[in-house]
Coordinates of C-alpha atoms and ligand atoms in Angstrom, one line a residue:
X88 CA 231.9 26.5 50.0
X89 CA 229.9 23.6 51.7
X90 CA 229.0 23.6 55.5
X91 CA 230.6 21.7 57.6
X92 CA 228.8 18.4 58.7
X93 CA 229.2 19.9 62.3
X94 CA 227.6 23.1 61.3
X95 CA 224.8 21.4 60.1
X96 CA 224.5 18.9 63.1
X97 CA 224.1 22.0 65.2
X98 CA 221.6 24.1 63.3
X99 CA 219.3 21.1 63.2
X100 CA 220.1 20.6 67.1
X101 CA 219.2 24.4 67.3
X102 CA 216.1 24.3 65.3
X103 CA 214.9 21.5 67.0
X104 CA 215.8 22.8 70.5
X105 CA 213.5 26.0 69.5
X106 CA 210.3 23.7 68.4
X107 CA 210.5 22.3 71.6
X108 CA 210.7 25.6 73.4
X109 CA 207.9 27.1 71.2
X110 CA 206.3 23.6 71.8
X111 CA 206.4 23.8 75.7
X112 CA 205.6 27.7 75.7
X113 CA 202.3 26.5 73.7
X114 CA 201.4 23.8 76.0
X115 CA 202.0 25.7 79.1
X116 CA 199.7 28.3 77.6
X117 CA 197.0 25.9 77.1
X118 CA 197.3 24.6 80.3
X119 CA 197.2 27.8 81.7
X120 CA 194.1 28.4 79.8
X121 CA 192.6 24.7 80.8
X122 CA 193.3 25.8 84.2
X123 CA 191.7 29.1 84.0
X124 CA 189.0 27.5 82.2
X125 CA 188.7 24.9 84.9
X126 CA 188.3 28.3 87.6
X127 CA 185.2 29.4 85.3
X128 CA 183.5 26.4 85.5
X129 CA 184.3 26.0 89.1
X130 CA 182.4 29.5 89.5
X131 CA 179.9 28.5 87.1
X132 CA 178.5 25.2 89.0
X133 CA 178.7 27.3 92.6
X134 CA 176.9 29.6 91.1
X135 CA 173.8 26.9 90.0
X136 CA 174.2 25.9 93.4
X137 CA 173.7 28.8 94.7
X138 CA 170.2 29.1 92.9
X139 CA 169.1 26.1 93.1
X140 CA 165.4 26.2 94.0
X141 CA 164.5 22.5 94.9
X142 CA 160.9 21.8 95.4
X143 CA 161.7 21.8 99.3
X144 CA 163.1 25.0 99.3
X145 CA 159.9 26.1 97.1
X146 CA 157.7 25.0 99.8
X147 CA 159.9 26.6 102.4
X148 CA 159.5 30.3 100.6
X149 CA 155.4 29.7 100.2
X150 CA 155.5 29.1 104.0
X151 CA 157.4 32.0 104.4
X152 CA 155.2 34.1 102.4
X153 CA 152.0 33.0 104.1
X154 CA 153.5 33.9 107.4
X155 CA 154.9 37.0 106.6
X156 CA 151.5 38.1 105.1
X157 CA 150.0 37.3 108.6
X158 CA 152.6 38.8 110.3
X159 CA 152.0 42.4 108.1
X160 CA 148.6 42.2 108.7
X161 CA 148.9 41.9 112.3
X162 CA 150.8 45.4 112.6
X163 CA 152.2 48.2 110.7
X164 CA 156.3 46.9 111.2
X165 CA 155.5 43.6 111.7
X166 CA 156.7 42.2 108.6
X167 CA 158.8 43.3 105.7
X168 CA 155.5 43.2 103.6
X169 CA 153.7 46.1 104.2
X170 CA 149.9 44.6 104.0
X171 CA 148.7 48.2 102.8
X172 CA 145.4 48.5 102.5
X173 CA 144.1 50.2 99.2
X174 CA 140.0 51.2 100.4
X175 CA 138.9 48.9 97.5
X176 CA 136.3 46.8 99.2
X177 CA 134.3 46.4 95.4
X178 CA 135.4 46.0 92.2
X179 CA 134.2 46.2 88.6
X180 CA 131.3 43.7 87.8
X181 CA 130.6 44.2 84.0
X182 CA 128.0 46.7 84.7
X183 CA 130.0 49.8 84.9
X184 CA 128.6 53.0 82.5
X185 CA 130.3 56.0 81.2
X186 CA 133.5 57.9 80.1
X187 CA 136.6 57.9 82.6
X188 CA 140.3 58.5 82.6
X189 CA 143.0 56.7 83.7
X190 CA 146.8 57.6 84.1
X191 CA 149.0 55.1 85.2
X192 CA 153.0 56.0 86.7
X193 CA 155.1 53.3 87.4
X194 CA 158.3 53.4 85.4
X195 CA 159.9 55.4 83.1
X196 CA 157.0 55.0 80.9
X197 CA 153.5 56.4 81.6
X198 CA 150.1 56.1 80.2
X199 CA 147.1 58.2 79.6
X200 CA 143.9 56.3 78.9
X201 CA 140.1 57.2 78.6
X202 CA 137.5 54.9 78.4
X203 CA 134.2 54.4 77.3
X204 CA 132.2 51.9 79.6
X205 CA 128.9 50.6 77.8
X206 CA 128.0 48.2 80.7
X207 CA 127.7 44.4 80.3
X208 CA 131.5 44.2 80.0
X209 CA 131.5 46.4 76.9
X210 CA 134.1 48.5 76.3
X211 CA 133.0 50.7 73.3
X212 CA 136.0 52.7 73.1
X213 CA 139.5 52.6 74.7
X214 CA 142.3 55.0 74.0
X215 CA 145.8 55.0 75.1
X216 CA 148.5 57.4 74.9
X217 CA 152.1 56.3 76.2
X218 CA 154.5 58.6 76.9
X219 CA 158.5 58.4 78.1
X220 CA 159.5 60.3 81.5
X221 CA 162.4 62.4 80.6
X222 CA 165.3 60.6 82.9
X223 CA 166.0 63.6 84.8
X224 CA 162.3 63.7 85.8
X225 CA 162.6 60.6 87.6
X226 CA 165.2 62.4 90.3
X227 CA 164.0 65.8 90.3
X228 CA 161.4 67.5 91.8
X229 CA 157.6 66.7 92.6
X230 CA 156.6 69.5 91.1
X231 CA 158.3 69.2 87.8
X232 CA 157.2 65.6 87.7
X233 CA 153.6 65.9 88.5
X234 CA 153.6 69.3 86.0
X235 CA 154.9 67.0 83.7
X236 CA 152.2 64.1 83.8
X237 CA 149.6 66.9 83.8
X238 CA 150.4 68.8 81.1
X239 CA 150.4 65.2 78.8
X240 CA 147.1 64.3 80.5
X241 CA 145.5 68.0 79.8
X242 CA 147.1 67.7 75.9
X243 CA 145.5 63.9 75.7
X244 CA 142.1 65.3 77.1
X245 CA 142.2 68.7 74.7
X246 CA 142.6 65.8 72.0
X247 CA 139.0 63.8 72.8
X248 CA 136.3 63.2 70.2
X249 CA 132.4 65.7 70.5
X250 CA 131.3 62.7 73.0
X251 CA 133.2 63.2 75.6
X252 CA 134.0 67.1 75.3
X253 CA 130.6 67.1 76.1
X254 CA 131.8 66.5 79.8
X255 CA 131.9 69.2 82.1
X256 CA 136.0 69.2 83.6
X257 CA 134.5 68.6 87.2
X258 CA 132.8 65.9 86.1
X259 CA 135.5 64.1 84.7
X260 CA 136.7 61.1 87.1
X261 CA 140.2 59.7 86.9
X262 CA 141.3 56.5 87.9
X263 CA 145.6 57.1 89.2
X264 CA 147.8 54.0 88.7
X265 CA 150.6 55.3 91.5
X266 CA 152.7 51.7 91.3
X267 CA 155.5 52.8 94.3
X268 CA 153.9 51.9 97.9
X269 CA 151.4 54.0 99.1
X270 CA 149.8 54.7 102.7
X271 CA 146.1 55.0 101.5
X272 CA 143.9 56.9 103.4
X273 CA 140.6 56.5 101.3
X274 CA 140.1 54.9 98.1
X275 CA 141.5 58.2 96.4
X276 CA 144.4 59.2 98.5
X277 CA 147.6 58.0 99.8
X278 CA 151.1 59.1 100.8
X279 CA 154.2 57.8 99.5
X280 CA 156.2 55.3 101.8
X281 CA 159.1 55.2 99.3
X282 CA 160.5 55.4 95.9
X283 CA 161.4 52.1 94.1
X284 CA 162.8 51.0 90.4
X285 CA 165.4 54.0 90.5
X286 CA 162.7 56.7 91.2
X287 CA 164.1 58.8 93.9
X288 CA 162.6 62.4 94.2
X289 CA 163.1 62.8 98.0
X290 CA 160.3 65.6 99.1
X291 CA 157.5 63.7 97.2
X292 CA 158.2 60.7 100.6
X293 CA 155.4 61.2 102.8
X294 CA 153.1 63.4 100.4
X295 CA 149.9 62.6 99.1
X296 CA 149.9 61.8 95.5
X297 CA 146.7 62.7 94.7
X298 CA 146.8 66.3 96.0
X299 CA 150.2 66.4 93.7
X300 CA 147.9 65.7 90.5
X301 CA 145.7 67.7 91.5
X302 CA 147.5 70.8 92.2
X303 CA 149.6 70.3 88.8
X304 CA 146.4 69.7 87.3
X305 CA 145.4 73.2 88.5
X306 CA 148.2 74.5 87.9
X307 CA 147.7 73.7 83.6
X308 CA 144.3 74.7 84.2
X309 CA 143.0 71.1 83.9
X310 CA 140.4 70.7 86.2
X311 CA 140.0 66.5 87.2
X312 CA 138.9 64.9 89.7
X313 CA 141.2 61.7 91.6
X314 CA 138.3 59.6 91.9
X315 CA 140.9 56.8 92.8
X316 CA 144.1 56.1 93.5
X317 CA 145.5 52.8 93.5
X318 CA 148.5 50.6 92.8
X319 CA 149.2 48.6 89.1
X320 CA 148.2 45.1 90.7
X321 CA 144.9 46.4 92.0
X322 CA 143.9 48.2 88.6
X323 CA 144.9 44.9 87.1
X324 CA 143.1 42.8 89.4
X325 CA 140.4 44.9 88.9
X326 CA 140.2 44.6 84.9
X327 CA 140.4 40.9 85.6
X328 CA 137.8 40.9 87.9
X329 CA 136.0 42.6 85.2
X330 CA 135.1 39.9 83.0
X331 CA 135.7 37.1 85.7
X332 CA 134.3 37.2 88.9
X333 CA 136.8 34.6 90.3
X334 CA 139.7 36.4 90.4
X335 CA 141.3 36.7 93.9
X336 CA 144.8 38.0 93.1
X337 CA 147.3 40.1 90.5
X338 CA 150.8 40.1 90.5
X339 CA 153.1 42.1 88.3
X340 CA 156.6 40.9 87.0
X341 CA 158.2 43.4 85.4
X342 CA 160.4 46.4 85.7
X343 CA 158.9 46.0 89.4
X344 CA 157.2 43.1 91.2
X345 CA 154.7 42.9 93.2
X346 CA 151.3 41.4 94.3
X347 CA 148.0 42.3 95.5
X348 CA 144.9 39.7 96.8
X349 CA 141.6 40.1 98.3
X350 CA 141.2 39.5 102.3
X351 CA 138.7 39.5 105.1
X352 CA 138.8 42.2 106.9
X353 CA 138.5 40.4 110.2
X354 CA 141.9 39.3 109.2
X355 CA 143.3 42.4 109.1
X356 CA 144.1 42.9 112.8
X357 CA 145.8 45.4 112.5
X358 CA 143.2 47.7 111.3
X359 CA 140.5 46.8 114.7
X360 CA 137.2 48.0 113.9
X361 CA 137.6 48.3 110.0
X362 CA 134.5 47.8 108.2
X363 CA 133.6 47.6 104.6
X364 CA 130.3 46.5 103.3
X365 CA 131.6 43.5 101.6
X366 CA 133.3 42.4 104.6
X367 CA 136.4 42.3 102.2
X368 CA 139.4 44.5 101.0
X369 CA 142.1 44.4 98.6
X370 CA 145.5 44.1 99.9
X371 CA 148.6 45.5 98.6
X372 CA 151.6 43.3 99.4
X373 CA 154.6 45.5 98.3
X374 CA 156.1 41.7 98.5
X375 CA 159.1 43.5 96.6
X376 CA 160.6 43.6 99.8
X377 CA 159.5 40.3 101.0
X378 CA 162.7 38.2 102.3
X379 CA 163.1 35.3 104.1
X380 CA 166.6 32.7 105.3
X381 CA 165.2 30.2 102.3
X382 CA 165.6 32.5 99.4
X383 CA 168.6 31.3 97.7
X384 CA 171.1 34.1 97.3
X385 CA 174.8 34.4 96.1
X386 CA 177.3 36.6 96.5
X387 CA 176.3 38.4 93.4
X388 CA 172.7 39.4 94.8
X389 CA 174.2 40.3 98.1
X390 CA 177.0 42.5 95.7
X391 CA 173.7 44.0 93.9
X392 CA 172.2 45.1 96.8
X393 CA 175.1 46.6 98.3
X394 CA 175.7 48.9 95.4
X395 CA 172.3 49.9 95.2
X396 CA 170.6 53.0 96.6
X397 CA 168.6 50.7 98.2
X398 CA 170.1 48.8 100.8
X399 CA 168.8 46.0 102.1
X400 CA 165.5 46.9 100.4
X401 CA 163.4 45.4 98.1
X402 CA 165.3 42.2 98.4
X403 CA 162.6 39.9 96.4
X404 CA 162.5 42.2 93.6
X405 CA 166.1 42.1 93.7
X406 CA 165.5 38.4 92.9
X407 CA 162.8 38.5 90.4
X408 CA 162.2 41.8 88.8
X409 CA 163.4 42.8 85.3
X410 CA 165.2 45.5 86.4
X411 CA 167.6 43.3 88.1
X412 CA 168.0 40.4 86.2
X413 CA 170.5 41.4 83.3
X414 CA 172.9 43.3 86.4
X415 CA 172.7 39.5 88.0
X416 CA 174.2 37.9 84.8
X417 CA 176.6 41.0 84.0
X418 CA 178.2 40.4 87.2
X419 CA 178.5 36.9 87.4
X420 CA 180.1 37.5 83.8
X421 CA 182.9 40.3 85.2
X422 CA 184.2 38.0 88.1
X423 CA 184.5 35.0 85.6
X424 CA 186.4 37.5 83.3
X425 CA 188.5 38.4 85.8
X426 CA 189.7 34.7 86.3
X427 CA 189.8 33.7 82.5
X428 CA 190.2 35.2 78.9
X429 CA 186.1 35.0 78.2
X430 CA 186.7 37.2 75.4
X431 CA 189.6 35.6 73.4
X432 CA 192.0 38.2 75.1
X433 CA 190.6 41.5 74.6
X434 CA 189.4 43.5 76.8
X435 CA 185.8 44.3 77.7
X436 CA 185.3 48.1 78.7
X437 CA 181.6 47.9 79.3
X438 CA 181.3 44.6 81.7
X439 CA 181.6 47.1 84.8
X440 CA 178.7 49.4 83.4
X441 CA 175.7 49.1 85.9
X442 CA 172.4 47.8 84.5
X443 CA 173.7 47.4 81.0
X444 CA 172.9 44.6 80.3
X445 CA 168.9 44.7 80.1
X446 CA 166.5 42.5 80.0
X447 CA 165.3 42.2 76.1
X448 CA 169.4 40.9 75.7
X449 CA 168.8 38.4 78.2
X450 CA 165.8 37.5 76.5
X451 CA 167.2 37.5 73.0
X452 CA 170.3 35.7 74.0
X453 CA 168.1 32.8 76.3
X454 CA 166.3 32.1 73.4
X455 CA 168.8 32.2 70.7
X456 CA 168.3 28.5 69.1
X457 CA 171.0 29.0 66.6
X458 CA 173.6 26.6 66.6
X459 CA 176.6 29.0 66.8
X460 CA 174.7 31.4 69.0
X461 CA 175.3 33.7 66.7
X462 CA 172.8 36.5 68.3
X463 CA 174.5 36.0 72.0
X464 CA 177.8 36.9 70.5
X465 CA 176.7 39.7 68.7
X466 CA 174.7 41.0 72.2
X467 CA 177.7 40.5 74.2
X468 CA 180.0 42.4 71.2
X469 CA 178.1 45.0 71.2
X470 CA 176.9 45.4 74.7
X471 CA 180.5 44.8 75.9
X472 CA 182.4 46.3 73.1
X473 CA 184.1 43.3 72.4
X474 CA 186.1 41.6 69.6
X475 CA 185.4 37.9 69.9
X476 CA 183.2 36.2 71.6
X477 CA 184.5 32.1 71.7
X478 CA 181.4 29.7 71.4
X479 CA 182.3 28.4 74.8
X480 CA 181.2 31.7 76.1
X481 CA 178.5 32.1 74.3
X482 CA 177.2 28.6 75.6
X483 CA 178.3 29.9 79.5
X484 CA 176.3 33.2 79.4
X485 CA 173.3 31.2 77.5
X486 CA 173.6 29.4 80.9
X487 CA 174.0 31.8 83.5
X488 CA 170.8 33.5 81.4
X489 CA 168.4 30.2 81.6
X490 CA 170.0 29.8 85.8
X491 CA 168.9 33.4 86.9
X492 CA 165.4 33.5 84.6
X493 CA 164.8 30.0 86.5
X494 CA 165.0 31.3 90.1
X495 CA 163.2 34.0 89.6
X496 CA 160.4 32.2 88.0
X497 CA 160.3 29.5 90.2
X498 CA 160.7 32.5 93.8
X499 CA 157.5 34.0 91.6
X500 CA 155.5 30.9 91.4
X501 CA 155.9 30.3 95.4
X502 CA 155.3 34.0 96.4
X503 CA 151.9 33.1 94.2
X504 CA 150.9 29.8 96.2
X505 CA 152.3 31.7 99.2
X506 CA 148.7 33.3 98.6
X507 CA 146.9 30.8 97.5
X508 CA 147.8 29.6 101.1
X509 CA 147.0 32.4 102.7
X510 CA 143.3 32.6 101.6
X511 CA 143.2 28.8 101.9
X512 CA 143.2 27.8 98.2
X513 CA 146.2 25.7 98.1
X514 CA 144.9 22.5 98.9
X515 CA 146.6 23.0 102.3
X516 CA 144.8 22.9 105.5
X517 CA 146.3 26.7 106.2
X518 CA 149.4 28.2 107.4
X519 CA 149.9 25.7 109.9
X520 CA 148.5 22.8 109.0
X521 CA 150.9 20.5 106.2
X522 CA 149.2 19.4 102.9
X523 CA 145.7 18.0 103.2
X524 CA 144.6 14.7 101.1
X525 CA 141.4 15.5 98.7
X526 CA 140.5 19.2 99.6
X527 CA 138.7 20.9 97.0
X528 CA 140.1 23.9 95.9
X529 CA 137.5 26.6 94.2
X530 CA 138.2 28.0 90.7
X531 CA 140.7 30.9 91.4
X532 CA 142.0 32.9 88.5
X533 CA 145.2 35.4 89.3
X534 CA 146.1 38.2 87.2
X535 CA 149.7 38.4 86.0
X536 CA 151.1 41.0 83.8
X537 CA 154.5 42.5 82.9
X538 CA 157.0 41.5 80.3
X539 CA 158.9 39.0 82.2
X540 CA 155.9 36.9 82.0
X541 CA 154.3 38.5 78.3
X542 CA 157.1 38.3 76.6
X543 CA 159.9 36.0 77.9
X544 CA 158.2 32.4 76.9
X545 CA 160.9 30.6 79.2
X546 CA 159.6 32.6 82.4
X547 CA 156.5 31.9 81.5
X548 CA 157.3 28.2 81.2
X549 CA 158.8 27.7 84.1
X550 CA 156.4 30.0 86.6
X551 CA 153.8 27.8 84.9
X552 CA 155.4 24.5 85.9
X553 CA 156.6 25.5 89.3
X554 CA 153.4 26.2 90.6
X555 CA 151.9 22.8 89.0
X556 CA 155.2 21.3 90.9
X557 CA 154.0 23.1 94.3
X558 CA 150.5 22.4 94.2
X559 CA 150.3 19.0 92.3
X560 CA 148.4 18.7 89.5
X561 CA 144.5 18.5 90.8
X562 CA 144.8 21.3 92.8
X563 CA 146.8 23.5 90.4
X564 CA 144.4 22.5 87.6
X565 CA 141.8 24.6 89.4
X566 CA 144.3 27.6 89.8
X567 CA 144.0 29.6 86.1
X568 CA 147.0 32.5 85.5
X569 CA 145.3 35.0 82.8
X570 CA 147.8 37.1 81.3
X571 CA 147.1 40.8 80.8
X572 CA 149.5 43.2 79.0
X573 CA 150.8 46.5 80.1
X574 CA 147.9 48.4 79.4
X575 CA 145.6 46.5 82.1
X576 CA 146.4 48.8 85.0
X577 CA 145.7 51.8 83.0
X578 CA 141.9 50.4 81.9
X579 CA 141.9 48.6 85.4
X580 CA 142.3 52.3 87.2
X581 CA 139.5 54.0 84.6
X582 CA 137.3 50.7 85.5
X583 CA 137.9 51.7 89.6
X584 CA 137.1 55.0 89.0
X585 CA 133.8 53.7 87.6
X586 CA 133.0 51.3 90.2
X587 CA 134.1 54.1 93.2
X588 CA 131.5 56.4 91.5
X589 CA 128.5 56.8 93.5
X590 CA 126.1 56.1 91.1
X591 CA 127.1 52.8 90.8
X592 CA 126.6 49.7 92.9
X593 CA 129.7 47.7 92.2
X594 CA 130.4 44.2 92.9
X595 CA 131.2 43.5 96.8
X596 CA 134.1 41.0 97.3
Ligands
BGC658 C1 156.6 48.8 93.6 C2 155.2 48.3 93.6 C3 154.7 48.0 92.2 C4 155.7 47.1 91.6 C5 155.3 46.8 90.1 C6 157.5 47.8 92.9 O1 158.8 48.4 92.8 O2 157.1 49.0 95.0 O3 154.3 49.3 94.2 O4 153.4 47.5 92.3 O5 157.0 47.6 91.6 O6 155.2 47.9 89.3

């Protein structure tokens, strides 16, 4: 039996009525998705704005950081930087002789180091021992965390080659890398101000450091004396200053940031009738918690900071360090998720995990030339425990990567001519006076170490140009960054221990 011709008419009617329902459903989807699209890239370009770090606003944070450097010198309180002083009025020369330790704390990795000084800027032998902290040591108690580091130093010095076992215990000096801010009251001793970088063991605050090693050094029967204590930009600025006698400053960009320079000490009001032979001391900045109105900041950072255990702390660092930078780009990721499908529908259980997103994926995926992006989809699969990754989002979070690693390479590069300005080495005519025409500017070699600027070549490239950008290019041609790797602070706080020894005339500064 053949349909009827109506029955026919109205199947095709039906059929076609149903393409153009499945029809509409798919366009309305797509414009849904355009739309939500359109939100992301909405949040994405507020977001650059947010950061933006124009050469004005460059200028306006090197001010900033002059001032606030007078301003901390002038009195304890009177600035967000601390000013410490660190009791290192001379540092290595070249010229220093013998065997000495150093141990260097700073982050969830530590170092044991002993070195052989055979003078004329020879080392003739240099080991190094790194070691993990246990996480749970980093929130426990001083005792178990100081028993801890001298135990490993004790097993490290049982360990040494006939030359040095020669050396009576007393007589064996150690340099101590403390890298958390210190109150120093000599050149070996100091009480801790605060925790940073997610240490927090609370009755270690307001202790001196150096009576903890010590005691646990006693306590394992190792018997060692803290010939000085110092933070990880003064033993680097003091291995720079080692083999070039122009070095002024160090700064450290890494886990932590943080900066440390060389002052009058008629500048240092706040310390009235300090005297050093040299006339000059190093200064620790702590400018971790440097802040100023011109630092651009988002609702992300101001997010980060809120859920931190420090609150409205450490704001720069915040900014800049390497801790913080892969948190900045997870979260700028979740709220975009929340408005769009980022992840071609499927969930992403991870994107609300704290600090998972660290910073050798942020490296990887920034420099992932590939043209699929092939390794920022795998990172964000894995990281996120997702399915899909759509190259769109891939391209975004290549962005947000390059837009975070920018500011805080550019915030780091004004914090450093915020220096230069303050010991007059900018080209400038000083903190008040605007940009002088053909001032000569004095070699001056900074020390910069930390894997943000080691081993992230973008960083590096765009610290680099934004302080050429700043100064111009006579006066930053005379401004040299040496790169030192992670192991400088621990050879830097064996070479301090050498130049603290009496025996020794170091260089004055
Ligand atoms: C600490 C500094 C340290 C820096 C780099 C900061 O969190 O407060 O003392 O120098 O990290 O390690």
């Amino acid at each position: 039996m053949g349909m009827g011709r109506g029955v026919v008419m109205g199947l095709a009617v039906g059929c076609a009525v149903a393409t153009c329902v499945v029809a509409a459903v798919l366009v309305g989807r797509r414009v849904k998705t355009k739309r939500k699209w359109g939100k992301v890239v909405r949040a994405m370009k507020d977001f650059e704005e947010g950061c933006l770090t124009p050469i004005g606003r460059l200028r306006q944070v090197v001010d900033a950081m002059a001032v606030e450097m007078h301003a901390g010198l002038a009195s304890d309180g009177g600035s967000k930087l601390k000013m410490l002083l660190t009791y290192v009025d001379s540092l290595p020369d070249g010229n220093e002789n013998g065997i000495f330790y150093g141990l260097d704390l700073g982050s969830t990795d530590f170092r044991v180091s002993r070195v052989h000084l055979g003078g004329g800027t020879i080392i003739l032998e240099h080991e190094i021992e790194c070691h993990s902290i246990p996480q749970h040591l980093s929130t426990c108690t001083t005792k178990d965390l100081f028993d801890f580091i001298a135990m490993t130093l004790k097993q490290f010095v049982e360990k040494e080659g006939s030359e040095s076992e020669s050396i009576p215990n007393k007589n064996r000096k150690l340099g101590f890398t403390f890298s958390f801010p210190l109150r120093q009251t000599s050149i070996s001793s100091g009480t801790l101000l605060k925790w940073t970088k997610g240490f927090a063991i609370e009755d270690t605050v307001d202790k001196d450091v150096s009576e903890c090693l010590e005691e646990a050094m006693t306590r394992t029967g190792l018997h060692m004396q803290v010939a000085a204590l110092m933070n990880d930009t003064v033993g680097t600025l003091a291995l720079c200053h080692y083999y070039d006698e122009d070095t002024v400053a160090a700064v450290i960009i890494g886990t932590g940031t943080n900066a440390c320079y060389v002052e009058r000490t008629d500048a240092i009001i706040k310390s009235q009738g300090l005297f050093t032979n040299s006339g000059g001391m190093v200064i620790n900045l702590e400018w971790g918690s440097f802040w100023s109105s011109h630092l651009p900041r988002t609702s992300y950072d101001v997010a980060l900071d809120e859920d931190s255990p420090s609150r409205n702390d450490q704001g720069f660092e915040k900014m800049v360090s390497s801790m913080y930078l892969g948190d900045i780009v997870r979260r700028v990721i979740r709220a975009m998720a929340e408005d769009s499908d980022l992840f071609g529908g499927g969930d992403a259980p991870n994107l609300s995990e704290p600090f998972i997103l660290r910073m050798p994926l942020i490296v990887a995926m920034h420099e992932d030339d590939s043209a699929d992006l092939a390794e920022v989809a795998r990172i964000l699969m894995e990281t996120f425990k997702v399915f899909k990754v759509p190259l769109k989002t891939r391209r975004l979070v290549v962005r947000l990567c390059d837009v975070v690693t920018r500011r805080a390479a550019r915030l780091v590069a004004a914090g450093i001519v915020g220096i230069m300005k303050k010991v007059g080495r900018d080209g400038s005519s000083g903190i008040s006076g605007g940009r002088a025409k053909n001032i000569k500017t004095k070699r001056t070699v900074i020390a910069i170490e930390g894997d943000l600027y080691s081993e992230y070549t973008m960083f590096r490239e765009y610290l680099n140009e934004a302080v050429t950008d700043i100064l111009g290019d006579d006066i930053a041609e005379n401004i040299i960054l040496k790169e030192f790797d992670h192991r400088s602070s621990g050879i830097g706080s064996a070479l301090l221990a050498a130049a603290s020894h009496s025996s020794h005339q170091a260089y004055d500064i």
